[in-house]
mmCIF file of C-alpha atoms in Angstrom:
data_model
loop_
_atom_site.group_PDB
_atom_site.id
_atom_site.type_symbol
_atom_site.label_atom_id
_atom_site.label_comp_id
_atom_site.label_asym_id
_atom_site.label_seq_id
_atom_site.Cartn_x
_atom_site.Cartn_y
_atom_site.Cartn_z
ATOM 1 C CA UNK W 1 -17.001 7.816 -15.462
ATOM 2 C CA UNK W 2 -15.324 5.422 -12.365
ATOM 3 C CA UNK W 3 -11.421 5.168 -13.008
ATOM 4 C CA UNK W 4 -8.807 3.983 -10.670
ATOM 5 C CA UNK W 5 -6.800 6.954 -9.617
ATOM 6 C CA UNK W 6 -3.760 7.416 -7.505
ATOM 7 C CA UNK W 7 -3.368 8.403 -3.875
ATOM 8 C CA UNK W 8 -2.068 11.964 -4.725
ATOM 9 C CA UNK W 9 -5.673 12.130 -6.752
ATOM 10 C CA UNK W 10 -7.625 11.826 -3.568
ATOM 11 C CA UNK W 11 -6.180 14.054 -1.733
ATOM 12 C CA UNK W 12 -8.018 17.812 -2.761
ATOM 13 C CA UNK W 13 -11.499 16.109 -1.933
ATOM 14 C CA UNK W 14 -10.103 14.596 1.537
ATOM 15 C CA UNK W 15 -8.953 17.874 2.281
ATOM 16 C CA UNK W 16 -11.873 19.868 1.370
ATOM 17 C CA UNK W 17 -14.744 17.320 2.729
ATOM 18 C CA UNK W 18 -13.123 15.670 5.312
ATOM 19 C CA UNK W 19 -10.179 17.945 6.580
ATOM 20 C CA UNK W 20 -11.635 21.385 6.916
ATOM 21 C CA UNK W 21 -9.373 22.743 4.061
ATOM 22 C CA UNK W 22 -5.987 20.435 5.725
ATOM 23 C CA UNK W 23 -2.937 20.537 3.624
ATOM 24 C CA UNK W 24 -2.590 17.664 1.475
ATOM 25 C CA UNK W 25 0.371 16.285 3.441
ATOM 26 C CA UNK W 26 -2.610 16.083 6.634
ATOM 27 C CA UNK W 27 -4.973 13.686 4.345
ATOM 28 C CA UNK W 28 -3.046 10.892 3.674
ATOM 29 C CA UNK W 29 -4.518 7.632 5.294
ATOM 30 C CA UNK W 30 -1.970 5.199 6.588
ATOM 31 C CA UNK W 31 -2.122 1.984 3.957
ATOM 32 C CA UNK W 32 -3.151 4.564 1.221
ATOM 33 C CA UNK W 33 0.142 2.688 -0.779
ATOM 34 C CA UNK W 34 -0.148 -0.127 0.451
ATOM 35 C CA UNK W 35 -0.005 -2.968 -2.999
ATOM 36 C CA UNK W 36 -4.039 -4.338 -2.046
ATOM 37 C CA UNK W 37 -4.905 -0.821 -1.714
ATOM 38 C CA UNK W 38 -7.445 0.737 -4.298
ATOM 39 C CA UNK W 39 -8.909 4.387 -5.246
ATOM 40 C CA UNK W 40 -11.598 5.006 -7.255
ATOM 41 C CA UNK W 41 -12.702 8.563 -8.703
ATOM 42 C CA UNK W 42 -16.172 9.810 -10.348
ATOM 43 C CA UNK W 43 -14.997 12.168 -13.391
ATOM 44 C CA UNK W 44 -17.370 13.969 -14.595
ATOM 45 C CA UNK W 45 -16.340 16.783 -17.616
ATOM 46 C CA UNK W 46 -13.170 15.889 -17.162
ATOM 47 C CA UNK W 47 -13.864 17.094 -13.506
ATOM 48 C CA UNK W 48 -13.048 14.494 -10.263
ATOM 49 C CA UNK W 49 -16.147 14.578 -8.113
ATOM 50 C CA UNK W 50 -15.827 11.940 -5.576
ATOM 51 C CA UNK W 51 -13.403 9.737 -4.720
ATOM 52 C CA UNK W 52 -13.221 6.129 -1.894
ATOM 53 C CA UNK W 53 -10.249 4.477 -0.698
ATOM 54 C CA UNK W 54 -10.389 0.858 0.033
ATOM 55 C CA UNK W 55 -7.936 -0.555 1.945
ATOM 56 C CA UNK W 56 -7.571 -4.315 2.586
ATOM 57 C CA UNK W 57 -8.044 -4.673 6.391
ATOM 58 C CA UNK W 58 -10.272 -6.992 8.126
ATOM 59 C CA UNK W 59 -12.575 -6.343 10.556
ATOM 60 C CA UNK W 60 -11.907 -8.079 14.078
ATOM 61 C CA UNK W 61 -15.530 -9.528 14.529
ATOM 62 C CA UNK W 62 -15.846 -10.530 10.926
ATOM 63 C CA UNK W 63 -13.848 -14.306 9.499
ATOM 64 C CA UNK W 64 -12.854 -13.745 5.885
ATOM 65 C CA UNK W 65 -11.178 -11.157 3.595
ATOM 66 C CA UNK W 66 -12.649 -7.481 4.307
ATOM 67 C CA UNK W 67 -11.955 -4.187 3.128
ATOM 68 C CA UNK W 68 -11.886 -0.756 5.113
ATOM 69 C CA UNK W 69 -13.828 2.045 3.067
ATOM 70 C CA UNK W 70 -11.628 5.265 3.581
ATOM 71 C CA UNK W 71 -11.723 8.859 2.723
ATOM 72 C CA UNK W 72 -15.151 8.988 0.330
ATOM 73 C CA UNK W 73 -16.192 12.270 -0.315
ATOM 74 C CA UNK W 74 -17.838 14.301 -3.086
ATOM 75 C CA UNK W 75 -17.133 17.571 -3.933
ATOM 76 C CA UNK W 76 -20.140 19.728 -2.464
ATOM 77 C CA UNK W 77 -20.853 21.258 -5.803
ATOM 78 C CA UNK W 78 -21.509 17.873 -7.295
ATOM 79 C CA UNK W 79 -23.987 16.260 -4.430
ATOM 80 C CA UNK W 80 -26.862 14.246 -5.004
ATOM 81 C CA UNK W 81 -26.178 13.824 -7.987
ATOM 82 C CA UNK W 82 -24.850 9.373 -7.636
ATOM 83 C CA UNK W 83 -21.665 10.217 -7.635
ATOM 84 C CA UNK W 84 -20.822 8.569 -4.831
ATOM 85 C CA UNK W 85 -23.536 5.963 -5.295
ATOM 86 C CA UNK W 86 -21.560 4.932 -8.840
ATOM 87 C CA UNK W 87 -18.315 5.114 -7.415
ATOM 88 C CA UNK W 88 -19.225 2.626 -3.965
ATOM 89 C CA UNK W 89 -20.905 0.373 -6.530
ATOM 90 C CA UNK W 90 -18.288 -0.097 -8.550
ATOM 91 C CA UNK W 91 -16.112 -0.858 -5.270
ATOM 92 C CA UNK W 92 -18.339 -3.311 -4.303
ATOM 93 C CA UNK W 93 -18.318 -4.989 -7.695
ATOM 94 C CA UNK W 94 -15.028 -4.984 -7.949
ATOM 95 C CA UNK W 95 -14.468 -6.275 -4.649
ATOM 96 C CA UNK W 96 -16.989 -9.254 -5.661
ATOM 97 C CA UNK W 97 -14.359 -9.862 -8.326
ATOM 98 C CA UNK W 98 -11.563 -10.551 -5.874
ATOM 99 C CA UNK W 99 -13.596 -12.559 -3.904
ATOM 100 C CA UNK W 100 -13.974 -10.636 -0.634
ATOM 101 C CA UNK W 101 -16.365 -11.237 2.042
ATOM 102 C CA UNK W 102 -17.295 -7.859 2.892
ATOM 103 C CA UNK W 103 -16.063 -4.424 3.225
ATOM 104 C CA UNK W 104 -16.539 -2.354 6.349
ATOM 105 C CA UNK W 105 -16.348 1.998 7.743
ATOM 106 C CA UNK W 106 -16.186 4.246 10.180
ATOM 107 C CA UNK W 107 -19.374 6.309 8.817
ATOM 108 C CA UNK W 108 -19.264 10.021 9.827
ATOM 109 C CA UNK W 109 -22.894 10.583 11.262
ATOM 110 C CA UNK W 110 -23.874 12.627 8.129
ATOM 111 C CA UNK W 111 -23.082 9.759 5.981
ATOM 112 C CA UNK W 112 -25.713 7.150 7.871
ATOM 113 C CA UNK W 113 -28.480 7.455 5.997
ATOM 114 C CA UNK W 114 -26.419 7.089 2.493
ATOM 115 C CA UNK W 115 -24.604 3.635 3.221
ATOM 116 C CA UNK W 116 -28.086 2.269 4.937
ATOM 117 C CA UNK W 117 -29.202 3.459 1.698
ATOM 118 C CA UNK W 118 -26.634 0.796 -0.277
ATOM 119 C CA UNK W 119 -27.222 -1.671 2.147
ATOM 120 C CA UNK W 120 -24.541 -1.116 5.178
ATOM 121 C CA UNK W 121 -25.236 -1.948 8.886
ATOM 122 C CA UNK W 122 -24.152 -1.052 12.111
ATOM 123 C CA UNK W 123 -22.146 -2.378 13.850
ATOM 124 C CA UNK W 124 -21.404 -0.287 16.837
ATOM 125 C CA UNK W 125 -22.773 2.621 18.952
ATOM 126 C CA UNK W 126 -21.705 6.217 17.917
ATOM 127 C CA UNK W 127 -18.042 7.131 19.215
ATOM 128 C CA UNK W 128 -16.509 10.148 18.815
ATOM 129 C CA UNK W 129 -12.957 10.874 16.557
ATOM 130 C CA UNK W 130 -11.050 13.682 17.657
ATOM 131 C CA UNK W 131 -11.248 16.498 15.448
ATOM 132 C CA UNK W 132 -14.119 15.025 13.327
ATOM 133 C CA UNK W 133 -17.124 14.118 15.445
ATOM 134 C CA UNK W 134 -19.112 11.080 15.414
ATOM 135 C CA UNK W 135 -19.254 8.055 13.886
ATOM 136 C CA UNK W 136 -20.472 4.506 14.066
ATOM 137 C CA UNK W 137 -18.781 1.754 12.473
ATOM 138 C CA UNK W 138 -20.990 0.094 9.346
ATOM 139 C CA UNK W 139 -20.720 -3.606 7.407
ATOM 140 C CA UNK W 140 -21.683 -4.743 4.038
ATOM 141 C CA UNK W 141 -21.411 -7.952 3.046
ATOM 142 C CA UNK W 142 -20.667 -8.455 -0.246
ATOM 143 C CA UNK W 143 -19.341 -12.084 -0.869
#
């Protein structure tokens, strides 16, 4: 089941997929309070599985109203199994619902294949990010 969640809710899958085990204080996002900020979590069994942070931040080559996709992960345990599939989805229709134009990421290079999947493209060549590795930046427009 999606549910909106709060930022403090994110934070144990940020650290675990995407911070090498970080202390919680080292996974918040900058904006993750901000009032047109969303998260969404996957519960399964009363279980969260995978989480996405959506920040409203445009994109400098892009006119409208974007969002930033931030901090999705799924607990490794729980892969392959849509989880974070459902929960993008429902961001997207949700997004649809406040009329936004599109929503763009910085995709981690094992994460290509799944937004191409949904429909993202790039939008950039790889770059590095200290500390994390590479990424290229990806687009989906939704609106």
């Amino acid at each position: 089941m999606i549910k909106f969640i709060d930022t403090t809710q994110t934070l144990l899958l940020r650290s675990l997929v995407l911070r090498e085990g970080k202390p919680f204080e080292e996974c918040y996002i900058e904006g993750d309070n901000d009032p047109d900020t969303f998260h969404l979590g996957d519960f399964r069994l009363q279980q969260l599985i995978s989480v996405a942070t959506f920040h409203k931040q445009s994109h400098p080559d892009f006119p409208g109203t974007g969002y930033r996709l931030r901090g999705m992960a799924t607990h490794p345990d729980f892969r392959n199994l849509g989880a974070g599939n459902q929960v993008l989805n429902f961001g997207i229709v949700y997004l649809r619902g406040l009329k936004a134009n599109y929503i763009w990421c910085n995709a981690r290079k094992v994460a290509y294949q799944f937004y191409l999947s949904i429909g993202f493209e790039f939008i950039s060549d790889e770059f590095i990010l200290e500390d994390i590795g590479a990424h290229r930046q990806m687009y989906l427009k939704i609106g």
